[in-house]
Amino acid sequence: MWRRFGLISLSLLAFLIVGVILGTLALLSYVLLKPELAQQSEVVYRVLLVCIVGGLAAIVLTALYQVFYFTYTEAMQRKVQREQEKWSGIWFAVLFEQAPLPARVSEIGADTLILLKESLKGEAADHIRSIYEQCGLLERDQKAMIGWNLLERRVRVLERWAVLADPRTYPTLVEYCLHPHPELRRLAVLSLARSMGYSDVGPAHVAVTFERLLNLDRFGSGWIEQVLVLLGSSSVKLIQDILVRFPEPMKLRALNALIRLRLWECLPECLPLLRSHNPEMRAAVLKVFSSLQYVPEEATTDVAVLLKDPVWFVRSQAALAFAGIHEEWAFQKLYDALADQAWWVRHNIAGVLLQKGPKGMETLQKAAHGHPDRYARDMASQQIFALQTGM
């Protein structure tokens, strides 16, 4: 809080100093440009004196303000740290020594309890959720979100609710996902996603909640990917629905999230997208396979076809996906594709062959000595040399 007011007052001080300096310079310029005033040395002397005094005053004010602000900030930080240590002791006593609940909890006390919940799992985390309610903190937060409050206070509540993971906060979080203020809206959707990802809410409920929000199209691609990642395994049904029913841009966001989540349950919905007319879609599905190091048996033929795709980055991802194909014919496909025009495709193929054990090494050596394409021979030789020298 004090930082916010400190920065506001610093901005006001800066405007004041600029105003003083510009005003004195304007006065000096006016005097010097007026012949009848410029000839009066006493007037010029007084104006110069005003400029010097104004400049010195600006320097002194700036120095004094900085000394005061940093001294006060350090003192406040020490005070907050002491209060956090005090509340940590109180909450540990409540949790592990059956001490009575405190009669009144400050904002720092509430933040400390949430930080403690983030570091604990299982029954202890559930107990903290119960303590949060019994101390009246949940009710206080809900009043803060409903009534008129400073933006900072509501942001603080949203951050706590993300960790609290209490289903009773969901209606308010959903309401704030539609808030006109963009920062509150984005923070609310991330808080809702993290909260649902940590709670026992089923994937079906998650899908119903977020499909309605995503259909409004009020969040950018980066925010949607973050939401899906924060939901974790709870996003299975939601991602499946997106891959089947949503427009292509949303499917791409789901696939990008799936690369990080590695949810095997979503693979069946990915398979039809291998034949999409959009090369980015084809490449995204191949990235999913690469992240899992697995290609479903029914998709191996499509992946082999994509190794000859007209778009080079699709071929590059298809080469990486071959790490999940363990059929004998895969080695010959990779051997032939080493002659690809794109350097990244050849590089990825050689890297995948190195991962495939003795048979892959044998294929790479064969390419280094006898491949009809000179660039294929060079790439195979480079990979073998790098492996032997440890580069």
XYZ file of C-alpha atoms in Angstrom:
391
model
C 0.000 0.000 0.000
C 2.724 2.466 0.992
C 4.597 1.731 -2.237
C 1.563 2.747 -4.281
C 1.164 6.050 -2.431
C 4.928 6.531 -2.500
C 5.042 6.171 -6.270
C 2.052 8.510 -6.703
C 3.668 11.171 -4.536
C 6.961 10.695 -6.390
C 5.143 11.356 -9.666
C 3.559 14.510 -8.225
C 6.944 15.671 -6.936
C 8.499 15.055 -10.349
C 5.783 17.154 -12.035
C 6.344 19.920 -9.459
C 10.100 19.928 -10.026
C 9.701 19.975 -13.808
C 7.218 22.834 -13.452
C 9.616 24.843 -11.270
C 12.559 24.327 -13.624
C 10.565 25.108 -16.762
C 8.993 28.151 -15.100
C 12.357 29.623 -14.060
C 13.866 28.913 -17.486
C 10.884 30.532 -19.187
C 11.264 33.605 -16.944
C 14.979 33.821 -17.718
C 14.339 33.477 -21.452
C 11.696 36.199 -21.323
C 14.043 38.602 -19.529
C 16.942 37.956 -21.900
C 14.797 38.322 -25.026
C 13.346 41.665 -23.913
C 15.954 44.362 -24.766
C 14.691 46.824 -22.128
C 14.960 44.091 -19.415
C 18.179 42.492 -20.669
C 19.971 45.851 -20.259
C 19.053 45.986 -16.561
C 21.742 43.915 -14.891
C 19.927 43.922 -11.543
C 16.848 42.288 -13.082
C 18.949 39.659 -14.874
C 20.848 38.978 -11.645
C 17.614 38.441 -9.703
C 16.202 36.094 -12.362
C 19.427 34.064 -12.399
C 19.260 33.893 -8.619
C 15.683 32.572 -8.833
C 16.804 29.906 -11.351
C 19.667 28.782 -9.125
C 17.491 28.679 -6.009
C 14.754 26.794 -7.892
C 17.231 24.218 -9.213
C 18.827 23.727 -5.783
C 15.411 23.389 -4.175
C 14.459 20.740 -6.730
C 17.646 18.770 -6.044
C 17.245 19.020 -2.259
C 13.563 18.035 -2.398
C 14.329 15.012 -4.578
C 17.157 13.857 -2.306
C 15.095 14.315 0.859
C 12.127 12.483 -0.630
C 14.255 9.518 -1.729
C 15.904 9.262 1.690
C 12.504 9.414 3.400
C 10.833 6.961 0.984
C 13.537 4.290 1.167
C 13.913 4.631 4.926
C 10.157 4.328 5.402
C 9.957 1.409 2.952
C 12.677 -0.495 4.797
C 10.942 0.120 8.127
C 7.605 -1.061 6.716
C 9.191 -4.181 5.248
C 10.685 -5.049 8.633
C 7.286 -4.462 10.246
C 5.527 -6.722 7.711
C 8.186 -9.416 8.158
C 7.763 -9.318 11.951
C 3.990 -9.583 11.592
C 4.324 -12.504 9.154
C 6.576 -14.315 11.637
C 4.078 -13.620 14.420
C 1.171 -14.988 12.375
C 3.183 -18.020 11.253
C 3.672 -18.902 14.916
C -0.038 -18.409 15.629
C -1.153 -20.588 12.705
C 1.338 -23.352 13.506
C 0.039 -23.417 17.071
C -3.552 -23.626 15.808
C -2.726 -26.385 13.321
C -0.423 -28.613 15.333
C -0.927 -27.704 18.994
C -4.739 -27.268 19.038
C -4.414 -23.637 20.132
C -7.597 -21.496 20.011
C -8.388 -19.479 16.914
C -7.430 -15.783 17.031
C -10.298 -13.373 17.616
C -9.294 -11.031 14.802
C -7.086 -11.680 11.774
C -5.341 -8.942 9.828
C -4.773 -8.947 6.075
C -1.188 -10.077 6.628
C -2.474 -12.861 8.863
C -4.827 -14.034 6.116
C -2.021 -13.918 3.540
C 0.257 -15.892 5.870
C -2.394 -18.580 6.337
C -2.799 -18.921 2.567
C 0.979 -19.165 2.079
C 0.983 -21.922 4.677
C -1.778 -23.768 2.814
C 0.228 -23.578 -0.403
C 3.113 -25.406 1.264
C 0.957 -28.155 2.829
C -1.007 -30.980 1.239
C -3.761 -33.417 2.168
C -5.631 -33.103 5.452
C -3.547 -30.171 6.659
C -4.556 -28.131 3.602
C -8.229 -29.026 4.158
C -7.888 -28.010 7.804
C -6.521 -24.616 6.757
C -9.545 -24.110 4.503
C -11.764 -24.802 7.517
C -9.750 -22.396 9.696
C -10.049 -19.712 7.032
C -13.827 -19.993 7.191
C -14.068 -20.249 11.003
C -12.018 -17.068 11.425
C -14.542 -15.228 9.264
C -11.990 -14.573 6.536
C -14.057 -16.136 3.762
C -17.099 -14.051 4.663
C -14.938 -10.919 4.889
C -13.456 -11.627 1.458
C -16.887 -12.140 -0.079
C -18.080 -8.808 1.316
C -14.980 -7.140 -0.086
C -15.708 -8.563 -3.529
C -19.381 -7.580 -3.491
C -19.099 -4.085 -2.043
C -17.079 -1.107 -3.204
C -13.409 -1.605 -2.490
C -10.055 -0.545 -3.812
C -8.735 -2.500 -6.777
C -5.732 -3.577 -4.716
C -7.966 -5.150 -2.036
C -9.948 -7.167 -4.582
C -6.773 -8.309 -6.344
C -5.468 -9.503 -2.991
C -8.638 -11.526 -2.398
C -8.482 -13.093 -5.878
C -4.887 -14.155 -5.276
C -5.834 -15.783 -1.969
C -8.826 -17.580 -3.445
C -6.613 -19.111 -6.137
C -4.816 -21.039 -3.394
C -7.768 -21.494 -1.047
C -9.585 -23.688 -3.626
C -12.953 -23.402 -1.887
C -16.025 -24.223 -4.041
C -17.993 -21.491 -2.265
C -15.858 -18.888 -4.002
C -16.723 -20.151 -7.504
C -19.917 -18.108 -8.085
C -18.104 -14.870 -7.257
C -15.095 -15.858 -9.378
C -17.350 -16.656 -12.349
C -19.050 -13.285 -11.924
C -15.670 -11.535 -11.890
C -14.668 -13.408 -15.064
C -17.247 -11.139 -16.746
C -16.061 -7.975 -14.973
C -15.547 -4.889 -17.178
C -12.108 -4.247 -15.665
C -9.668 -6.320 -17.792
C -7.135 -6.993 -15.020
C -9.778 -8.204 -12.577
C -11.346 -10.323 -15.318
C -8.073 -12.028 -16.221
C -7.010 -12.553 -12.631
C -10.426 -14.015 -11.804
C -10.308 -16.573 -14.618
C -6.795 -17.655 -13.609
C -7.845 -17.833 -9.963
C -10.900 -19.925 -10.876
C -8.783 -22.282 -12.987
C -6.134 -22.786 -10.300
C -8.774 -23.223 -7.630
C -10.687 -25.847 -9.631
C -7.434 -27.563 -10.565
C -6.615 -28.059 -6.868
C -10.110 -29.031 -5.723
C -12.138 -32.210 -6.193
C -14.454 -30.696 -8.805
C -15.094 -33.197 -11.587
C -13.965 -32.651 -15.201
C -17.599 -32.402 -16.353
C -18.305 -29.461 -14.026
C -15.052 -27.789 -15.107
C -16.027 -28.212 -18.773
C -19.494 -26.689 -18.281
C -18.081 -23.721 -16.326
C -15.281 -22.813 -18.701
C -17.010 -23.547 -22.000
C -19.486 -20.812 -21.200
C -16.654 -18.391 -20.416
C -14.580 -19.334 -23.460
C -17.559 -18.915 -25.773
C -17.671 -15.256 -24.796
C -14.214 -14.833 -26.397
C -13.082 -12.211 -23.874
C -9.645 -13.697 -23.200
C -6.506 -13.786 -25.354
C -4.823 -16.978 -26.506
C -2.107 -16.779 -23.854
C -4.635 -16.476 -21.039
C -6.672 -19.434 -22.319
C -3.582 -21.634 -22.495
C -2.699 -20.620 -18.927
C -6.219 -21.503 -17.806
C -6.016 -24.976 -19.337
C -2.573 -25.620 -17.853
C -3.684 -24.440 -14.384
C -6.684 -26.758 -14.515
C -4.317 -29.699 -14.980
C -5.939 -33.094 -15.237
C -9.321 -31.500 -14.466
C -9.280 -30.011 -17.967
C -9.587 -33.392 -19.757
C -13.269 -33.056 -20.654
C -12.898 -29.375 -21.513
C -9.990 -30.022 -23.901
C -11.830 -32.938 -25.491
C -14.845 -30.716 -26.140
C -12.656 -27.912 -27.527
C -10.888 -30.283 -29.929
C -14.234 -31.566 -31.237
C -16.585 -28.576 -31.279
C -14.691 -25.279 -31.039
C -13.231 -23.170 -33.884
C -9.684 -23.730 -35.085
C -8.016 -20.906 -33.088
C -9.378 -22.380 -29.861
C -8.280 -25.878 -30.897
C -4.739 -24.603 -31.376
C -4.761 -23.130 -27.865
C -5.980 -26.437 -26.457
C -3.267 -28.360 -28.312
C -0.578 -25.963 -27.045
C -1.803 -26.569 -23.493
C -1.942 -30.305 -24.135
C 1.769 -30.296 -25.028
C 2.491 -29.259 -21.434
C -0.243 -31.283 -19.743
C 0.470 -34.609 -21.527
C -3.045 -35.968 -21.073
C -3.314 -39.345 -22.770
C -7.105 -39.272 -22.563
C -7.235 -36.522 -25.217
C -5.326 -38.441 -27.913
C -8.426 -39.825 -29.702
C -9.700 -36.275 -30.293
C -6.305 -35.271 -31.716
C -6.202 -37.900 -34.455
C -8.659 -36.298 -36.951
C -6.703 -33.036 -36.715
C -3.656 -34.672 -38.327
C -5.485 -34.245 -41.635
C -6.437 -30.622 -41.057
C -5.898 -28.174 -43.912
C -4.158 -25.865 -41.401
C -0.414 -26.705 -41.173
C -0.194 -25.180 -37.677
C -2.873 -27.620 -36.538
C -1.024 -30.597 -37.994
C 2.226 -29.442 -36.395
C 0.545 -28.909 -33.003
C -0.840 -32.466 -32.945
C 2.610 -33.808 -33.818
C 4.055 -31.788 -30.925
C 1.578 -33.494 -28.605
C 2.821 -36.886 -29.789
C 6.427 -35.752 -29.327
C 5.763 -34.566 -25.767
C 4.308 -37.996 -24.921
C 7.000 -39.895 -26.883
C 4.119 -41.964 -28.171
C 2.141 -42.215 -31.410
C -1.139 -44.199 -31.381
C -1.055 -47.166 -33.720
C -3.903 -45.786 -35.831
C -1.935 -42.531 -36.367
C 1.416 -43.987 -37.487
C 0.449 -43.961 -41.183
C -0.626 -40.322 -41.009
C 2.606 -39.339 -39.245
C 4.615 -41.114 -41.951
C 2.695 -39.188 -44.606
C 3.357 -35.895 -42.800
C 7.078 -36.609 -43.045
C 6.604 -35.543 -46.691
C 4.276 -32.612 -45.943
C 4.726 -29.563 -48.230
C 5.279 -27.321 -45.162
C 8.755 -27.684 -43.667
C 7.839 -27.128 -39.995
C 5.203 -29.867 -40.211
C 7.857 -32.255 -41.561
C 10.153 -31.143 -38.750
C 7.555 -32.011 -36.084
C 6.723 -35.282 -37.844
C 10.396 -36.242 -37.585
C 10.325 -35.636 -33.822
C 7.086 -37.602 -33.493
C 8.850 -40.645 -35.018
C 10.522 -41.090 -31.623
C 7.194 -42.609 -30.547
C 7.006 -45.064 -33.470
C 8.857 -48.320 -32.801
C 7.995 -50.237 -35.957
C 10.775 -51.648 -38.143
C 9.697 -49.649 -41.188
C 10.243 -46.367 -39.317
C 14.026 -46.625 -39.753
C 13.797 -46.753 -43.542
C 11.365 -43.810 -43.569
C 13.779 -41.745 -41.485
C 16.733 -42.821 -43.653
C 14.969 -41.644 -46.799
C 13.798 -38.379 -45.188
C 17.386 -37.441 -44.285
C 17.554 -35.979 -47.795
C 14.985 -33.307 -46.891
C 15.677 -29.799 -48.156
C 15.144 -28.201 -44.735
C 18.084 -28.272 -42.292
C 15.815 -28.547 -39.231
C 14.091 -31.621 -40.644
C 17.429 -33.363 -41.260
C 18.659 -32.316 -37.818
C 15.552 -33.668 -36.056
C 15.679 -36.953 -37.983
C 19.313 -37.518 -37.031
C 18.508 -36.728 -33.390
C 15.603 -39.173 -33.348
C 17.764 -41.918 -34.871
C 20.283 -41.414 -32.059
C 17.471 -41.968 -29.545
C 16.458 -45.262 -31.115
C 19.345 -47.327 -29.770
C 21.677 -49.610 -31.743
C 19.367 -49.920 -34.746
C 19.088 -46.141 -35.013
C 22.870 -45.748 -34.728
C 23.334 -48.345 -37.425
C 20.944 -46.427 -39.716
C 22.798 -43.202 -39.018
C 26.189 -44.776 -39.822
C 24.764 -46.244 -43.004
C 23.562 -42.754 -44.001
C 26.922 -41.174 -43.152
C 28.769 -43.544 -45.505
C 26.338 -44.408 -48.262
C 23.349 -42.052 -48.473
C 22.917 -40.749 -52.044
C 22.262 -37.187 -50.761
C 25.365 -35.248 -49.708
C 23.443 -33.167 -47.137
C 22.061 -36.323 -45.561
C 25.609 -37.715 -45.320
C 26.850 -34.467 -43.744
C 24.072 -34.386 -41.143
C 24.565 -38.029 -40.181
C 28.341 -37.511 -39.901
C 27.891 -34.404 -37.760
C 25.587 -36.215 -35.318
C 27.938 -39.188 -35.010
C 30.919 -36.861 -34.469
C 29.005 -34.866 -31.836
C 28.100 -38.095 -30.036
C 31.683 -39.388 -30.074
C 33.236 -36.118 -28.914
C 30.497 -35.348 -26.362
C 29.664 -31.994 -27.985
